[in-house]
Tab-separated table of N, CA and C in Angstrom:
chain	number	residue	atom	x	y	z
A	1	MET	N	-25.114	-3.992	20.203
A	1	MET	CA	-23.937	-4.737	19.806
A	1	MET	C	-23.808	-4.765	18.281
A	2	LYS	N	-24.933	-4.940	17.577
A	2	LYS	CA	-24.898	-4.935	16.112
A	2	LYS	C	-24.410	-3.583	15.594
A	3	TYR	N	-24.861	-2.499	16.225
A	3	TYR	CA	-24.441	-1.155	15.831
A	3	TYR	C	-22.937	-1.002	16.013
A	4	PHE	N	-22.421	-1.453	17.146
A	4	PHE	CA	-20.995	-1.359	17.444
A	4	PHE	C	-20.171	-2.122	16.401
A	5	LEU	N	-20.591	-3.357	16.077
A	5	LEU	CA	-19.885	-4.147	15.084
A	5	LEU	C	-19.932	-3.486	13.707
A	6	SER	N	-21.058	-2.883	13.360
A	6	SER	CA	-21.176	-2.186	12.081
A	6	SER	C	-20.219	-1.013	12.010
A	7	VAL	N	-20.116	-0.249	13.084
A	7	VAL	CA	-19.212	0.899	13.122
A	7	VAL	C	-17.762	0.440	12.998
A	8	VAL	N	-17.404	-0.622	13.705
A	8	VAL	CA	-16.034	-1.148	13.633
A	8	VAL	C	-15.723	-1.613	12.214
A	9	LEU	N	-16.632	-2.350	11.592
A	9	LEU	CA	-16.418	-2.849	10.240
A	9	LEU	C	-16.256	-1.706	9.241
A	10	VAL	N	-17.109	-0.725	9.294
A	10	VAL	CA	-17.019	0.421	8.387
A	10	VAL	C	-15.713	1.177	8.609
A	11	SER	N	-15.315	1.342	9.863
A	11	SER	CA	-14.049	2.029	10.163
A	11	SER	C	-12.863	1.292	9.568
A	12	LEU	N	-12.847	-0.031	9.696
A	12	LEU	CA	-11.748	-0.815	9.130
A	12	LEU	C	-11.698	-0.695	7.614
A	13	LEU	N	-12.852	-0.766	6.973
A	13	LEU	CA	-12.881	-0.687	5.523
A	13	LEU	C	-12.388	0.657	5.023
A	14	PHE	N	-12.770	1.739	5.692
A	14	PHE	CA	-12.366	3.054	5.234
A	14	PHE	C	-10.977	3.447	5.688
A	15	SER	N	-10.395	2.705	6.622
A	15	SER	CA	-9.053	3.060	7.070
A	15	SER	C	-8.019	2.804	5.979
A	16	CYS	N	-8.285	1.917	5.050
A	16	CYS	CA	-7.359	1.657	3.947
A	16	CYS	C	-8.017	1.863	2.594
A	17	ASN	N	-9.322	1.899	2.531
A	17	ASN	CA	-10.016	1.806	1.266
A	17	ASN	C	-10.617	3.122	0.822
A	18	SER	N	-10.285	3.517	-0.388
A	18	SER	CA	-10.886	4.684	-1.004
A	18	SER	C	-10.649	4.598	-2.491
A	19	SER	N	-11.621	4.989	-3.279
A	19	SER	CA	-11.420	4.974	-4.716
A	19	SER	C	-10.798	6.268	-5.202
A	20	ALA	N	-10.611	7.225	-4.315
A	20	ALA	CA	-10.068	8.522	-4.718
A	20	ALA	C	-8.981	8.957	-3.755
A	21	GLN	N	-7.846	8.298	-3.816
A	21	GLN	CA	-6.760	8.595	-2.896
A	21	GLN	C	-5.634	9.310	-3.619
A	22	LYS	N	-5.955	10.347	-4.362
A	22	LYS	CA	-4.941	11.022	-5.147
A	22	LYS	C	-4.194	12.040	-4.318
A	23	ASN	N	-2.904	12.139	-4.564
A	23	ASN	CA	-2.045	13.082	-3.864
A	23	ASN	C	-1.453	14.013	-4.910
A	24	ASP	N	-1.926	15.264	-4.950
A	24	ASP	CA	-1.487	16.199	-5.973
A	24	ASP	C	-0.003	16.510	-5.881
A	25	THR	N	0.581	16.528	-4.681
A	25	THR	CA	1.999	16.834	-4.559
A	25	THR	C	2.833	15.732	-5.198
A	26	LYS	N	2.393	14.494	-5.140
A	26	LYS	CA	3.125	13.399	-5.768
A	26	LYS	C	3.134	13.561	-7.280
A	27	LYS	N	2.033	14.025	-7.862
A	27	LYS	CA	1.946	14.166	-9.310
A	27	LYS	C	2.983	15.151	-9.844
A	28	SER	N	3.337	16.160	-9.073
A	28	SER	CA	4.315	17.139	-9.523
A	28	SER	C	5.746	16.722	-9.188
A	29	GLN	N	5.910	15.688	-8.401
A	29	GLN	CA	7.234	15.212	-8.007
A	29	GLN	C	7.870	14.421	-9.159
A	30	VAL	N	9.174	14.557	-9.319
A	30	VAL	CA	9.892	13.818	-10.354
A	30	VAL	C	10.601	12.631	-9.696
A	31	PHE	N	10.429	11.442	-10.286
A	31	PHE	CA	11.015	10.218	-9.755
A	31	PHE	C	12.089	9.700	-10.708
A	32	PRO	N	13.062	8.932	-10.204
A	32	PRO	CA	14.119	8.385	-11.074
A	32	PRO	C	13.566	7.601	-12.267
A	33	ILE	N	12.491	6.843	-12.057
A	33	ILE	CA	11.831	6.155	-13.171
A	33	ILE	C	10.568	6.942	-13.493
A	34	SER	N	10.539	7.513	-14.684
A	34	SER	CA	9.411	8.342	-15.100
A	34	SER	C	8.938	7.882	-16.470
A	35	LYS	N	7.651	7.538	-16.565
A	35	LYS	CA	7.073	7.060	-17.818
A	35	LYS	C	5.748	7.772	-18.068
A	36	THR	N	5.303	7.753	-19.302
A	36	THR	CA	4.008	8.330	-19.636
A	36	THR	C	2.899	7.390	-19.162
A	37	GLU	N	1.679	7.901	-19.077
A	37	GLU	CA	0.543	7.049	-18.714
A	37	GLU	C	0.404	5.902	-19.697
A	38	ALA	N	0.621	6.168	-20.982
A	38	ALA	CA	0.514	5.119	-22.003
A	38	ALA	C	1.552	4.019	-21.767
A	39	GLU	N	2.763	4.399	-21.403
A	39	GLU	CA	3.802	3.395	-21.127
A	39	GLU	C	3.443	2.560	-19.906
A	40	TRP	N	2.944	3.207	-18.845
A	40	TRP	CA	2.541	2.454	-17.647
A	40	TRP	C	1.381	1.517	-17.978
A	41	LYS	N	0.425	1.974	-18.781
A	41	LYS	CA	-0.725	1.129	-19.131
A	41	LYS	C	-0.300	-0.131	-19.883
A	42	LYS	N	0.763	-0.028	-20.679
A	42	LYS	CA	1.267	-1.198	-21.410
A	42	LYS	C	1.940	-2.194	-20.472
A	43	GLU	N	2.577	-1.700	-19.411
A	43	GLU	CA	3.356	-2.555	-18.514
A	43	GLU	C	2.564	-3.134	-17.347
A	44	LEU	N	1.508	-2.452	-16.926
A	44	LEU	CA	0.756	-2.863	-15.741
A	44	LEU	C	-0.588	-3.456	-16.133
A	45	THR	N	-1.127	-4.313	-15.259
A	45	THR	CA	-2.501	-4.792	-15.466
A	45	THR	C	-3.446	-3.620	-15.212
A	46	ALA	N	-4.698	-3.769	-15.592
A	46	ALA	CA	-5.678	-2.699	-15.370
A	46	ALA	C	-5.799	-2.376	-13.877
A	47	GLU	N	-5.820	-3.414	-13.020
A	47	GLU	CA	-5.922	-3.180	-11.579
A	47	GLU	C	-4.667	-2.499	-11.038
A	48	GLN	N	-3.499	-2.950	-11.498
A	48	GLN	CA	-2.262	-2.314	-11.055
A	48	GLN	C	-2.221	-0.847	-11.471
A	49	PHE	N	-2.642	-0.542	-12.674
A	49	PHE	CA	-2.653	0.848	-13.134
A	49	PHE	C	-3.585	1.682	-12.253
A	50	TYR	N	-4.773	1.166	-11.984
A	50	TYR	CA	-5.743	1.866	-11.137
A	50	TYR	C	-5.162	2.149	-9.753
A	51	VAL	N	-4.546	1.153	-9.140
A	51	VAL	CA	-4.006	1.317	-7.790
A	51	VAL	C	-2.718	2.133	-7.797
A	52	MET	N	-1.777	1.753	-8.631
A	52	MET	CA	-0.431	2.328	-8.566
A	52	MET	C	-0.296	3.695	-9.235
A	53	ARG	N	-1.049	3.960	-10.279
A	53	ARG	CA	-0.915	5.228	-11.004
A	53	ARG	C	-2.068	6.183	-10.720
A	54	GLU	N	-3.245	5.657	-10.343
A	54	GLU	CA	-4.394	6.512	-10.058
A	54	GLU	C	-4.727	6.553	-8.576
A	55	ALA	N	-3.875	5.942	-7.742
A	55	ALA	CA	-4.012	5.931	-6.282
A	55	ALA	C	-5.325	5.305	-5.821
A	56	GLY	N	-5.734	4.243	-6.491
A	56	GLY	CA	-6.926	3.508	-6.082
A	56	GLY	C	-6.593	2.515	-4.982
A	57	THR	N	-7.572	1.681	-4.642
A	57	THR	CA	-7.391	0.661	-3.606
A	57	THR	C	-8.022	-0.641	-4.084
A	58	GLU	N	-7.283	-1.737	-3.930
A	58	GLU	CA	-7.846	-3.044	-4.260
A	58	GLU	C	-8.851	-3.452	-3.177
A	59	ARG	N	-9.713	-4.391	-3.503
A	59	ARG	CA	-10.674	-4.908	-2.528
A	59	ARG	C	-9.940	-5.582	-1.379
A	60	ALA	N	-10.423	-5.383	-0.184
A	60	ALA	CA	-9.858	-6.065	0.990
A	60	ALA	C	-9.968	-7.570	0.797
A	61	PHE	N	-8.975	-8.302	1.287
A	61	PHE	CA	-8.910	-9.762	1.259
A	61	PHE	C	-8.803	-10.336	-0.154
A	62	SER	N	-8.465	-9.503	-1.153
A	62	SER	CA	-8.365	-10.003	-2.525
A	62	SER	C	-6.939	-10.393	-2.924
A	63	SER	N	-5.941	-9.972	-2.162
A	63	SER	CA	-4.555	-10.252	-2.521
A	63	SER	C	-4.041	-11.511	-1.825
A	64	PRO	N	-3.462	-12.437	-2.590
A	64	PRO	CA	-2.847	-13.611	-1.960
A	64	PRO	C	-1.653	-13.234	-1.077
A	65	LEU	N	-1.077	-12.061	-1.283
A	65	LEU	CA	0.059	-11.632	-0.459
A	65	LEU	C	-0.357	-11.281	0.965
A	66	ASP	N	-1.647	-11.056	1.205
A	66	ASP	CA	-2.117	-10.749	2.556
A	66	ASP	C	-1.785	-11.900	3.510
A	67	LYS	N	-1.934	-13.119	3.052
A	67	LYS	CA	-1.690	-14.302	3.896
A	67	LYS	C	-0.393	-15.028	3.524
A	68	ASN	N	0.505	-14.337	2.853
A	68	ASN	CA	1.806	-14.923	2.509
A	68	ASN	C	2.735	-14.782	3.714
A	69	TYR	N	3.243	-15.904	4.223
A	69	TYR	CA	4.116	-15.878	5.392
A	69	TYR	C	5.509	-16.431	5.085
A	70	LYS	N	5.852	-16.527	3.805
A	70	LYS	CA	7.170	-17.018	3.411
A	70	LYS	C	8.220	-15.938	3.652
A	71	LYS	N	9.472	-16.359	3.812
A	71	LYS	CA	10.595	-15.432	3.977
A	71	LYS	C	10.964	-14.839	2.619
A	72	GLY	N	11.212	-13.533	2.606
A	72	GLY	CA	11.618	-12.888	1.367
A	72	GLY	C	11.434	-11.382	1.434
A	73	THR	N	11.411	-10.782	0.261
A	73	THR	CA	11.326	-9.330	0.130
A	73	THR	C	10.149	-8.966	-0.762
A	74	TYR	N	9.418	-7.943	-0.363
A	74	TYR	CA	8.320	-7.412	-1.160
A	74	TYR	C	8.864	-6.206	-1.925
A	75	VAL	N	8.751	-6.268	-3.253
A	75	VAL	CA	9.286	-5.210	-4.101
A	75	VAL	C	8.144	-4.519	-4.835
A	76	CYS	N	8.416	-3.347	-5.372
A	76	CYS	CA	7.430	-2.608	-6.161
A	76	CYS	C	7.095	-3.419	-7.411
A	77	ALA	N	5.823	-3.606	-7.674
A	77	ALA	CA	5.394	-4.381	-8.842
A	77	ALA	C	5.698	-3.653	-10.152
A	78	ALA	N	5.935	-2.345	-10.095
A	78	ALA	CA	6.215	-1.583	-11.310
A	78	ALA	C	7.701	-1.526	-11.635
A	79	CYS	N	8.564	-1.393	-10.614
A	79	CYS	CA	9.994	-1.188	-10.892
A	79	CYS	C	10.927	-2.108	-10.105
A	80	GLU	N	10.359	-2.969	-9.272
A	80	GLU	CA	11.096	-3.955	-8.474
A	80	GLU	C	12.039	-3.362	-7.425
A	81	THR	N	11.775	-2.156	-6.975
A	81	THR	CA	12.527	-1.581	-5.863
A	81	THR	C	12.132	-2.315	-4.589
A	82	PRO	N	13.081	-2.808	-3.790
A	82	PRO	CA	12.743	-3.467	-2.517
A	82	PRO	C	12.070	-2.481	-1.557
A	83	LEU	N	10.897	-2.861	-1.030
A	83	LEU	CA	10.112	-1.953	-0.187
A	83	LEU	C	9.938	-2.438	1.250
A	84	TYR	N	9.659	-3.750	1.420
A	84	TYR	CA	9.356	-4.307	2.738
A	84	TYR	C	9.984	-5.689	2.859
A	85	LEU	N	10.396	-6.041	4.062
A	85	LEU	CA	10.927	-7.376	4.346
A	85	LEU	C	9.857	-8.224	5.022
A	86	SER	N	9.866	-9.515	4.730
A	86	SER	CA	8.883	-10.413	5.339
A	86	SER	C	9.011	-10.437	6.865
A	87	ASP	N	10.198	-10.182	7.387
A	87	ASP	CA	10.398	-10.150	8.846
A	87	ASP	C	9.578	-9.052	9.507
A	88	HIS	N	9.138	-8.062	8.745
A	88	HIS	CA	8.387	-6.932	9.300
A	88	HIS	C	6.910	-6.967	8.920
A	89	LYS	N	6.459	-8.116	8.381
A	89	LYS	CA	5.060	-8.284	7.987
A	89	LYS	C	4.279	-8.874	9.160
A	90	PHE	N	3.032	-8.454	9.305
A	90	PHE	CA	2.169	-9.030	10.328
A	90	PHE	C	0.739	-9.081	9.811
A	91	ASP	N	-0.089	-9.911	10.430
A	91	ASP	CA	-1.489	-10.044	10.038
A	91	ASP	C	-2.310	-9.029	10.816
A	92	SER	N	-2.704	-7.945	10.139
A	92	SER	CA	-3.470	-6.880	10.797
A	92	SER	C	-4.957	-7.204	10.851
A	93	GLY	N	-5.400	-8.184	10.056
A	93	GLY	CA	-6.814	-8.522	10.006
A	93	GLY	C	-7.632	-7.582	9.134
A	94	THR	N	-6.983	-6.625	8.463
A	94	THR	CA	-7.695	-5.643	7.646
A	94	THR	C	-7.974	-6.131	6.233
A	95	GLY	N	-7.243	-7.174	5.788
A	95	GLY	CA	-7.431	-7.672	4.433
A	95	GLY	C	-6.397	-7.169	3.450
A	96	TRP	N	-5.423	-6.413	3.922
A	96	TRP	CA	-4.324	-5.935	3.089
A	96	TRP	C	-3.006	-6.345	3.731
A	97	PRO	N	-1.979	-6.630	2.930
A	97	PRO	CA	-0.667	-6.906	3.513
A	97	PRO	C	-0.238	-5.734	4.398
A	98	SER	N	0.247	-6.037	5.597
A	98	SER	CA	0.624	-4.993	6.554
A	98	SER	C	2.036	-5.234	7.070
A	99	PHE	N	2.758	-4.142	7.236
A	99	PHE	CA	4.147	-4.182	7.688
A	99	PHE	C	4.316	-3.147	8.788
A	100	ASP	N	5.280	-3.375	9.689
A	100	ASP	CA	5.496	-2.388	10.753
A	100	ASP	C	6.600	-1.396	10.415
A	101	ARG	N	7.280	-1.591	9.274
A	101	ARG	CA	8.304	-0.637	8.828
A	101	ARG	C	8.623	-0.868	7.356
A	102	VAL	N	9.268	0.121	6.749
A	102	VAL	CA	9.665	0.076	5.341
A	102	VAL	C	11.169	-0.165	5.254
A	103	ILE	N	11.650	-0.441	4.063
A	103	ILE	CA	13.093	-0.440	3.820
A	103	ILE	C	13.460	1.023	3.614
A	104	GLU	N	14.222	1.560	4.540
A	104	GLU	CA	14.542	2.996	4.550
A	104	GLU	C	15.086	3.476	3.209
A	105	GLY	N	14.578	4.626	2.772
A	105	GLY	CA	15.026	5.265	1.544
A	105	GLY	C	14.294	4.815	0.296
A	106	ASN	N	13.521	3.729	0.382
A	106	ASN	CA	12.849	3.208	-0.805
A	106	ASN	C	11.366	3.549	-0.873
A	107	VAL	N	10.845	4.133	0.199
A	107	VAL	CA	9.439	4.520	0.249
A	107	VAL	C	9.377	6.006	0.608
A	108	ASP	N	8.571	6.762	-0.153
A	108	ASP	CA	8.323	8.174	0.143
A	108	ASP	C	6.919	8.314	0.713
A	109	PHE	N	6.707	9.413	1.411
A	109	PHE	CA	5.424	9.654	2.069
A	109	PHE	C	4.852	10.989	1.621
A	110	GLY	N	3.540	11.048	1.586
A	110	GLY	CA	2.829	12.275	1.262
A	110	GLY	C	1.569	12.332	2.095
A	111	THR	N	0.782	13.374	1.896
A	111	THR	CA	-0.465	13.528	2.637
A	111	THR	C	-1.643	13.377	1.696
A	112	ASP	N	-2.622	12.613	2.117
A	112	ASP	CA	-3.840	12.364	1.358
A	112	ASP	C	-5.005	12.903	2.190
A	113	ASN	N	-5.742	13.869	1.644
A	113	ASN	CA	-6.873	14.471	2.353
A	113	ASN	C	-8.208	14.173	1.674
A	114	ASP	N	-8.243	13.201	0.786
A	114	ASP	CA	-9.427	12.964	-0.034
A	114	ASP	C	-10.651	12.438	0.707
A	115	LEU	N	-10.474	11.932	1.906
A	115	LEU	CA	-11.630	11.438	2.670
A	115	LEU	C	-12.119	12.467	3.680
A	116	GLY	N	-11.557	13.673	3.630
A	116	GLY	CA	-11.975	14.721	4.553
A	116	GLY	C	-11.106	14.796	5.802
A	117	PHE	N	-10.100	13.943	5.879
A	117	PHE	CA	-9.139	13.988	6.976
A	117	PHE	C	-7.781	13.555	6.416
A	118	SER	N	-6.719	13.900	7.109
A	118	SER	CA	-5.373	13.603	6.613
A	118	SER	C	-4.961	12.171	6.890
A	119	ARG	N	-4.365	11.552	5.869
A	119	ARG	CA	-3.754	10.235	6.012
A	119	ARG	C	-2.366	10.318	5.397
A	120	ASN	N	-1.458	9.496	5.899
A	120	ASN	CA	-0.108	9.438	5.357
A	120	ASN	C	-0.054	8.404	4.250
A	121	GLU	N	0.089	8.902	3.018
A	121	GLU	CA	0.174	8.024	1.852
A	121	GLU	C	1.614	7.561	1.658
A	122	GLU	N	1.764	6.333	1.154
A	122	GLU	CA	3.080	5.791	0.828
A	122	GLU	C	3.154	5.547	-0.666
A	123	HIS	N	4.306	5.861	-1.245
A	123	HIS	CA	4.550	5.537	-2.643
A	123	HIS	C	6.009	5.160	-2.842
A	124	CYS	N	6.270	4.430	-3.912
A	124	CYS	CA	7.626	3.985	-4.238
A	124	CYS	C	8.494	5.204	-4.520
A	125	ALA	N	9.646	5.277	-3.872
A	125	ALA	CA	10.549	6.413	-4.050
A	125	ALA	C	11.233	6.381	-5.411
A	126	ASN	N	11.189	5.252	-6.104
A	126	ASN	CA	11.873	5.116	-7.380
A	126	ASN	C	10.978	5.458	-8.574
A	127	CYS	N	9.696	5.027	-8.525
A	127	CYS	CA	8.806	5.264	-9.676
A	127	CYS	C	7.526	6.024	-9.314
A	128	GLY	N	7.292	6.274	-8.032
A	128	GLY	CA	6.123	7.043	-7.611
A	128	GLY	C	4.844	6.241	-7.492
A	129	ALA	N	4.906	4.926	-7.644
A	129	ALA	CA	3.697	4.096	-7.575
A	129	ALA	C	3.040	4.201	-6.204
A	130	HIS	N	1.731	4.389	-6.201
A	130	HIS	CA	0.959	4.413	-4.950
A	130	HIS	C	0.986	3.020	-4.342
A	131	LEU	N	1.312	2.942	-3.048
A	131	LEU	CA	1.377	1.662	-2.347
A	131	LEU	C	0.226	1.487	-1.375
A	132	GLY	N	-0.071	2.500	-0.579
A	132	GLY	CA	-1.096	2.421	0.447
A	132	GLY	C	-0.930	3.562	1.425
A	133	HIS	N	-1.208	3.285	2.700
A	133	HIS	CA	-1.150	4.313	3.742
A	133	HIS	C	-0.523	3.747	5.008
A	134	VAL	N	-0.017	4.624	5.862
A	134	VAL	CA	0.554	4.209	7.139
A	134	VAL	C	-0.291	4.800	8.268
A	135	PHE	N	-0.563	3.962	9.277
A	135	PHE	CA	-1.392	4.340	10.415
A	135	PHE	C	-0.644	4.047	11.715
A	136	ASP	N	-1.091	4.646	12.790
A	136	ASP	CA	-0.453	4.492	14.106
A	136	ASP	C	-1.107	3.406	14.956
A	137	ASP	N	-1.677	2.384	14.337
A	137	ASP	CA	-2.350	1.327	15.102
A	137	ASP	C	-1.720	-0.046	14.868
A	138	GLY	N	-0.407	-0.058	14.635
A	138	GLY	CA	0.309	-1.312	14.435
A	138	GLY	C	0.705	-1.944	15.744
A	139	PRO	N	1.459	-3.041	15.691
A	139	PRO	CA	1.862	-3.756	16.901
A	139	PRO	C	2.646	-2.858	17.860
A	140	GLY	N	2.242	-2.842	19.108
A	140	GLY	CA	2.889	-2.014	20.116
A	140	GLY	C	4.255	-2.521	20.529
A	141	ASP	N	4.539	-3.788	20.272
A	141	ASP	CA	5.836	-4.338	20.659
A	141	ASP	C	6.919	-4.087	19.605
A	142	THR	N	6.569	-3.404	18.504
A	142	THR	CA	7.571	-3.046	17.489
A	142	THR	C	7.538	-1.534	17.285
A	143	THR	N	7.185	-1.074	16.094
A	143	THR	CA	7.190	0.362	15.797
A	143	THR	C	5.868	1.051	16.125
A	144	GLY	N	4.803	0.275	16.303
A	144	GLY	CA	3.479	0.858	16.512
A	144	GLY	C	2.829	1.331	15.221
A	145	LYS	N	3.477	1.106	14.091
A	145	LYS	CA	2.961	1.532	12.781
A	145	LYS	C	2.333	0.357	12.047
A	146	ARG	N	1.335	0.679	11.220
A	146	ARG	CA	0.727	-0.306	10.310
A	146	ARG	C	0.791	0.281	8.914
A	147	HIS	N	1.690	-0.241	8.113
A	147	HIS	CA	1.792	0.152	6.720
A	147	HIS	C	0.819	-0.749	5.968
A	148	CYS	N	-0.321	-0.199	5.623
A	148	CYS	CA	-1.430	-0.922	4.986
A	148	CYS	C	-1.249	-0.806	3.475
A	149	ILE	N	-0.816	-1.898	2.835
A	149	ILE	CA	-0.336	-1.844	1.458
A	149	ILE	C	-1.196	-2.694	0.519
A	150	ASN	N	-1.476	-2.148	-0.653
A	150	ASN	CA	-2.190	-2.893	-1.687
A	150	ASN	C	-1.295	-4.006	-2.208
A	151	GLY	N	-1.781	-5.237	-2.160
A	151	GLY	CA	-1.001	-6.365	-2.644
A	151	GLY	C	-0.686	-6.271	-4.124
A	152	THR	N	-1.558	-5.651	-4.896
A	152	THR	CA	-1.328	-5.520	-6.337
A	152	THR	C	-0.160	-4.581	-6.641
A	153	SER	N	0.241	-3.774	-5.658
A	153	SER	CA	1.397	-2.873	-5.821
A	153	SER	C	2.711	-3.596	-5.533
A	154	LEU	N	2.601	-4.833	-5.062
A	154	LEU	CA	3.782	-5.569	-4.636
A	154	LEU	C	4.044	-6.817	-5.477
A	155	LYS	N	5.296	-7.207	-5.495
A	155	LYS	CA	5.720	-8.494	-6.042
A	155	LYS	C	6.585	-9.120	-4.953
A	156	PHE	N	6.385	-10.408	-4.679
A	156	PHE	CA	7.139	-11.076	-3.634
A	156	PHE	C	8.306	-11.844	-4.230
A	157	ILE	N	9.496	-11.611	-3.688
A	157	ILE	CA	10.698	-12.330	-4.102
A	157	ILE	C	11.099	-13.226	-2.933
A	158	PRO	N	10.922	-14.556	-3.052
A	158	PRO	CA	11.245	-15.455	-1.946
A	158	PRO	C	12.751	-15.474	-1.654
A	159	GLU	N	13.049	-15.722	-0.380
A	159	GLU	CA	14.442	-15.858	0.049
A	159	GLU	C	15.023	-17.132	-0.564
A	160	ALA	N	16.246	-17.043	-1.014
A	160	ALA	CA	16.880	-18.215	-1.668
A	160	ALA	C	17.308	-19.243	-0.651
């Protein structure tokens, strides 16, 4: 039983977590908002730069947005493009904010093979910021998708 729990825990941690989640095709893509690394470093915190520009991952359970259940919109922390609605957020238990769908047209997808297998990476369609990954283990009563997103990549705008 201890072995089984260890395997489950390690699987959950690696399903969203990697320090090397770079997508080379994204680097060559041109986005409507394009800035130099120096400009991004001035605007973002060190953690945001690591996650959003270097495709890193924040520690699980470190974002207050993981347990945020208020009504509103989650926008890109770099350019404020609306990405996810609170109506589509759910508690996946993974330690990262999770959504069952995106706001269409505002999120782009790529492939990340850095862990030795393919994962679907998500990034902001407006500025290219790395957001997280999408998996096929979300709620079965909706889309069946789990958009596993770094909270540091998001800013929450409460409903008025």
